Coordinates of C-alpha atoms in Angstrom, one line a residue:
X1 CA -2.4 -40.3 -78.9
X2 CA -3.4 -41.7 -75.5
X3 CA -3.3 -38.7 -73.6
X4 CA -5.5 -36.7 -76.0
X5 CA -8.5 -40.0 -75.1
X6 CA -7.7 -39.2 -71.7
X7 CA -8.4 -36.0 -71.5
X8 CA -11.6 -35.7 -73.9
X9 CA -12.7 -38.3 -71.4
X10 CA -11.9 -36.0 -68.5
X11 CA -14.0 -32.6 -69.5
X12 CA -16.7 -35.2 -70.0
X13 CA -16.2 -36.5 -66.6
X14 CA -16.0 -33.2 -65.0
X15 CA -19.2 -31.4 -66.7
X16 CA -21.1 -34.6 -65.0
X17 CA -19.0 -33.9 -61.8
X18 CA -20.2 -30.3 -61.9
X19 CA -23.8 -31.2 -61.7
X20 CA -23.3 -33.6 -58.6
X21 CA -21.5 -31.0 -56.6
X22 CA -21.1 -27.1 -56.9
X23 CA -17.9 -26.0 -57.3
X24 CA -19.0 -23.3 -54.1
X25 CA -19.6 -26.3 -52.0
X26 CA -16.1 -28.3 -52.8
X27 CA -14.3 -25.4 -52.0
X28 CA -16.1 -24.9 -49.1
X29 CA -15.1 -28.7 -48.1
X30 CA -11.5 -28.1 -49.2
X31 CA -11.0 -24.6 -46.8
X32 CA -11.9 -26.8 -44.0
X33 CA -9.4 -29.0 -43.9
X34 CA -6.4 -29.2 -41.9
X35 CA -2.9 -28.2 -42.6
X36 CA -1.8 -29.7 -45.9
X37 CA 2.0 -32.1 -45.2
X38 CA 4.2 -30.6 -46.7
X39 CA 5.7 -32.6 -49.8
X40 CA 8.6 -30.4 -51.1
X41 CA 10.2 -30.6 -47.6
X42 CA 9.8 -34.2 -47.0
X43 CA 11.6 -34.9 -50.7
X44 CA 14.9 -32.8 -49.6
X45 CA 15.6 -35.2 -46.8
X46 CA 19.3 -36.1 -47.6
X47 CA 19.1 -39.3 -50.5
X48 CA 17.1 -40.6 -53.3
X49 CA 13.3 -40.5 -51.5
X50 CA 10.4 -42.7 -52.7
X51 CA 7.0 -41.3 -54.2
X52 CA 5.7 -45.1 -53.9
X53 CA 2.8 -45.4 -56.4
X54 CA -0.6 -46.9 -55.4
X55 CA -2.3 -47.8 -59.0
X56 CA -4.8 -50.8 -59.7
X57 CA -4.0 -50.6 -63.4
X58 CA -2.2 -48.6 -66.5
X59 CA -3.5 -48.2 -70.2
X60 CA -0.1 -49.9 -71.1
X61 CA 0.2 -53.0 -68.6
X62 CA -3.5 -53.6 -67.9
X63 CA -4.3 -54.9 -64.5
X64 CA -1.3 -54.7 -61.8
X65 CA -3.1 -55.5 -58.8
X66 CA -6.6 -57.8 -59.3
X67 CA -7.1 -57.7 -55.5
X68 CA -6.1 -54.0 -55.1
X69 CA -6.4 -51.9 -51.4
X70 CA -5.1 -48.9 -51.6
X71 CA -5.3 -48.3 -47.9
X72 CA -3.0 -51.5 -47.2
X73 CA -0.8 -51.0 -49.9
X74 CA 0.1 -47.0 -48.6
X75 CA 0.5 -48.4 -45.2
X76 CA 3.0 -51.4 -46.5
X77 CA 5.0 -48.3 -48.4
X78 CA 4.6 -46.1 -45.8
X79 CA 6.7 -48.7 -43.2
X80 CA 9.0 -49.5 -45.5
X81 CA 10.4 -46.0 -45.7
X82 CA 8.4 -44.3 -48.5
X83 CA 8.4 -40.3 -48.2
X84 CA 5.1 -39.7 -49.6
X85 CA 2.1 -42.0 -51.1
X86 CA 1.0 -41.1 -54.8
X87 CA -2.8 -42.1 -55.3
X88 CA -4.0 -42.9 -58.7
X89 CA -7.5 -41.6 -59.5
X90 CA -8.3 -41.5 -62.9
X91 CA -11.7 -44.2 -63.5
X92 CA -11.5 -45.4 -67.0
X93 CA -7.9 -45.5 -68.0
X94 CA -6.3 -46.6 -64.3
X95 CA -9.1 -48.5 -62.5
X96 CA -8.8 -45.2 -59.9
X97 CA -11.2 -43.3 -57.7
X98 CA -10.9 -40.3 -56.1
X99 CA -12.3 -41.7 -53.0
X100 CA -9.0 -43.8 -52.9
X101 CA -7.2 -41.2 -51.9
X102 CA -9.5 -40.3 -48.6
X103 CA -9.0 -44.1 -48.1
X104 CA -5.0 -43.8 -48.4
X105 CA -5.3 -40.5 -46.1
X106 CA -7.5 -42.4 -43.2
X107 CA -4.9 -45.8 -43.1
X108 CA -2.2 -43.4 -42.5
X109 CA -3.6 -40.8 -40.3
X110 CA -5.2 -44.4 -38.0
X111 CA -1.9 -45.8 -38.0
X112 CA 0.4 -42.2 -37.0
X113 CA 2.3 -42.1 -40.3
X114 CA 2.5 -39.1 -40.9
X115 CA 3.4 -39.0 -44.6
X116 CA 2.1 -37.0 -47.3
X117 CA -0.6 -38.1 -49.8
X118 CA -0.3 -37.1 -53.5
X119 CA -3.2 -37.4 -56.0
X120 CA -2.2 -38.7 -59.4
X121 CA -4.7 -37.4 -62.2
X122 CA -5.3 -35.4 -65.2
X123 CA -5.9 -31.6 -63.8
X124 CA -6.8 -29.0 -65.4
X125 CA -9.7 -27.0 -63.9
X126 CA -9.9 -25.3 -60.6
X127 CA -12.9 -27.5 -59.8
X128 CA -10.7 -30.4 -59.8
X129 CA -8.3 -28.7 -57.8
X130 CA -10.6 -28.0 -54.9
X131 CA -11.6 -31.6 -55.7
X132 CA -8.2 -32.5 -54.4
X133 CA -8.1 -30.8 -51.5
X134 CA -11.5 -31.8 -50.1
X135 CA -10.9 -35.5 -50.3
X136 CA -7.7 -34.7 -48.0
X137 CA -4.6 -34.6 -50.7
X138 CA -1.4 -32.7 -49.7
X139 CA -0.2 -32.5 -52.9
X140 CA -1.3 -33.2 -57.1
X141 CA 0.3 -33.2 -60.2
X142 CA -0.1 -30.8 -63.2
X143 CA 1.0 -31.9 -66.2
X144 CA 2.4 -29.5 -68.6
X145 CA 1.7 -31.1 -71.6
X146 CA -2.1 -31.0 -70.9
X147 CA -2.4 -27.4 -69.8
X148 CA -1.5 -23.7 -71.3
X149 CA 1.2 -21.8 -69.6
X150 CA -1.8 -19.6 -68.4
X151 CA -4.0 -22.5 -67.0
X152 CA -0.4 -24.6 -65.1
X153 CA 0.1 -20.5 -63.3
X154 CA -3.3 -20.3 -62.0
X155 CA -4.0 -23.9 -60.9
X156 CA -0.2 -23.7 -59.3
X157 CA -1.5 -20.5 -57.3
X158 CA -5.1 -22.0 -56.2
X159 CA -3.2 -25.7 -54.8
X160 CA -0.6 -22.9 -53.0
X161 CA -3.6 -21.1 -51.8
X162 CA -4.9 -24.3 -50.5
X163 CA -1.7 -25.3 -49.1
X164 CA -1.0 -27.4 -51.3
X165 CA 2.3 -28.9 -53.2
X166 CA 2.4 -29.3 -57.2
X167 CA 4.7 -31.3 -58.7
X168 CA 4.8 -30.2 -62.3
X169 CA 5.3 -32.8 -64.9
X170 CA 7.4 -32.1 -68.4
X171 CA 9.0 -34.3 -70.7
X172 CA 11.4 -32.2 -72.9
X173 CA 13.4 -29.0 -72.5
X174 CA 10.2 -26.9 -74.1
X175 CA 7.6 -28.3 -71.3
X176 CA 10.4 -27.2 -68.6
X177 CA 10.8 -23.9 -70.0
X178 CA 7.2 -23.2 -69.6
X179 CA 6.7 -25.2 -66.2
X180 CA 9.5 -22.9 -64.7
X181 CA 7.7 -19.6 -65.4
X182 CA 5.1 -20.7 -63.5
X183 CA 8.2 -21.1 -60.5
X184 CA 7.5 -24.6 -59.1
X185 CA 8.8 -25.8 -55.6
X186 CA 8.9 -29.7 -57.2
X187 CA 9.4 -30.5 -60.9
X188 CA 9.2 -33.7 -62.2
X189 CA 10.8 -35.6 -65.2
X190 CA 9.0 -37.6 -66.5
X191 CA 11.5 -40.6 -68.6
X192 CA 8.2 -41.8 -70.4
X193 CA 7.3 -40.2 -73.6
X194 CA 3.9 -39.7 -74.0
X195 CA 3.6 -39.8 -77.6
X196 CA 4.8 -43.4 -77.7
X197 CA 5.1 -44.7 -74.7
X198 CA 8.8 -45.6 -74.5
X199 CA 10.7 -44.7 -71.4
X200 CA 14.4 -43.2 -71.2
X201 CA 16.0 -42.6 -68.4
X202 CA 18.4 -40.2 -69.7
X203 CA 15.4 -37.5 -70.2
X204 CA 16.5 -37.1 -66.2
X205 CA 20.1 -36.5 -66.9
X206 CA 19.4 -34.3 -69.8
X207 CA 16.8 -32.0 -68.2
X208 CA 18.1 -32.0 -64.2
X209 CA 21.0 -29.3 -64.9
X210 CA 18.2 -27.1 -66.2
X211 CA 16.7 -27.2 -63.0
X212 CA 17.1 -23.8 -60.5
X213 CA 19.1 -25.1 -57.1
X214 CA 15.6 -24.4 -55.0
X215 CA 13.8 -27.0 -57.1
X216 CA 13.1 -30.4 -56.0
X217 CA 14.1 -32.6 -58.9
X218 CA 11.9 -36.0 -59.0
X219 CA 12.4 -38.4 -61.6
X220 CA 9.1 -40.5 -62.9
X221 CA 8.6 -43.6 -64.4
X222 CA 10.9 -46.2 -65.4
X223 CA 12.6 -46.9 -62.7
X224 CA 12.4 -50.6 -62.0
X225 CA 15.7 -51.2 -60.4
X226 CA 18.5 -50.5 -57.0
X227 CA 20.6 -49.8 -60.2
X228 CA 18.2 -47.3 -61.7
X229 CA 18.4 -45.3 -58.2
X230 CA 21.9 -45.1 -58.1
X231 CA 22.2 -44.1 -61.4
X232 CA 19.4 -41.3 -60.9
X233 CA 21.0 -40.0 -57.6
X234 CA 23.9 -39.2 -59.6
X235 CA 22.4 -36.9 -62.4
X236 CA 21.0 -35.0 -59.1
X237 CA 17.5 -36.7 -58.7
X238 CA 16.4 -35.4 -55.0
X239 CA 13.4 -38.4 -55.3
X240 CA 11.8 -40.7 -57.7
X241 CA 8.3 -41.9 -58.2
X242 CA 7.9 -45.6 -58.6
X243 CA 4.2 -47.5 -59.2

């Protein structure tokens, strides 16, 4: 499975991380910066709001955007009416850097949008979490499938710690039972299956009545269309991600 490559790949990436920079020091960095946006509010405004994706590439499509700038793209999202910026950072699989996401943070912040930055990765370590913060993130995803009930609680605490939002990723009624004893303010369905790759918007409609009232609902992934929004907004999607 693609995901399992992904992650072997990432605890290799993070032990050489780890001897670049002390975990002491990043979390040093990431308790000096200022007040985090926060991303839960923003996706409550009334209507279907945007997550608008900034990604170079995907293991599945190759290379979206040869001449890719993240900083121009999040600005061209950003004034077009997007509610928040998700920033792709995984190296091998996506073409990403976590530097993109400082570079997504600076375009806004020089131009006065004040929209919220999101990094898109495979978390699950604190190091990466402080990680996160330091490069000037207001919010990350967790996926469930990747971490033990144990591991989504206590990275869920140290992003609230840092003022941070986590939007918590499942695919199936078992990953949202497990995501919502951890008590997340955003949870996102996710209509790709990640065994095989194949997307179904209906994983939306079947999970969103699971949802508690006080949780943002965010569909991810397959959404292509005006069509596809519609349809969304009417099984009770607060926003959608779209990349």
């Amino acid at each position: 499975m693609i995901l399992d490559q992904i992650i072997a790949h990432k605890r290799e990436e993070l032990a050489a991380r780890r001897r670049c920079v002390p975990e002491a020091e990043l979390a040093a960095l990431a308790a000096d910066k200022p007040c985090c946006r926060d991303l839960a509010a923003r996706l409550r405004a009334p209507g279907v709001s945007l997550i608008a994706e900034a990604k170079r590439a995907s293991p599945s499509r190759g290379l979206l955007c040869p001449d890719y700038r993240p900083g121009e793209l999040a600005l061209a999202y950003a004034r077009n009416g997007a509610a928040a910026i998700s920033v792709l950072t995984d190296s091998r699989y996506f073409q990403g850097d976590l530097t993109h996401v400082s570079v997504v943070r600076a375009a806004l912040d020089d131009a006065n949008l004040d929209v919220p930055v999101l990094r898109k990765d495979f978390l699950f370590d604190a190091y990466q979490i402080y990680e996160t913060r330091a490069s000037g993130a207001d919010a990350l995803l967790l996926i469930t499938a990747v971490l033990s009930d144990s591991t989504l609680s206590e990275l869920m605490s140290l992003a609230r710690e840092l003022g941070m939002t986590a939007l918590v990723e499942v695919h199936d009624e078992f990953e949202l039972a497990r995501a919502l004893k951890a008590r997340p303010r955003d949870e996102g369905d996710n209509n790709r299956d990640p065994r095989d790759r194949t997307v179904d918007l209906g994983t939306f409609g079947r999970l969103e009545p699971l949802l508690p009232e006080d949780v943002v609902a965010v569909s991810e992934s397959g959404v292509r269309t005006g069509d596809d929004v519609r349809r969304l907004a009417q099984m009770g999607a607060d926003a959608v991600r779209v990349g």
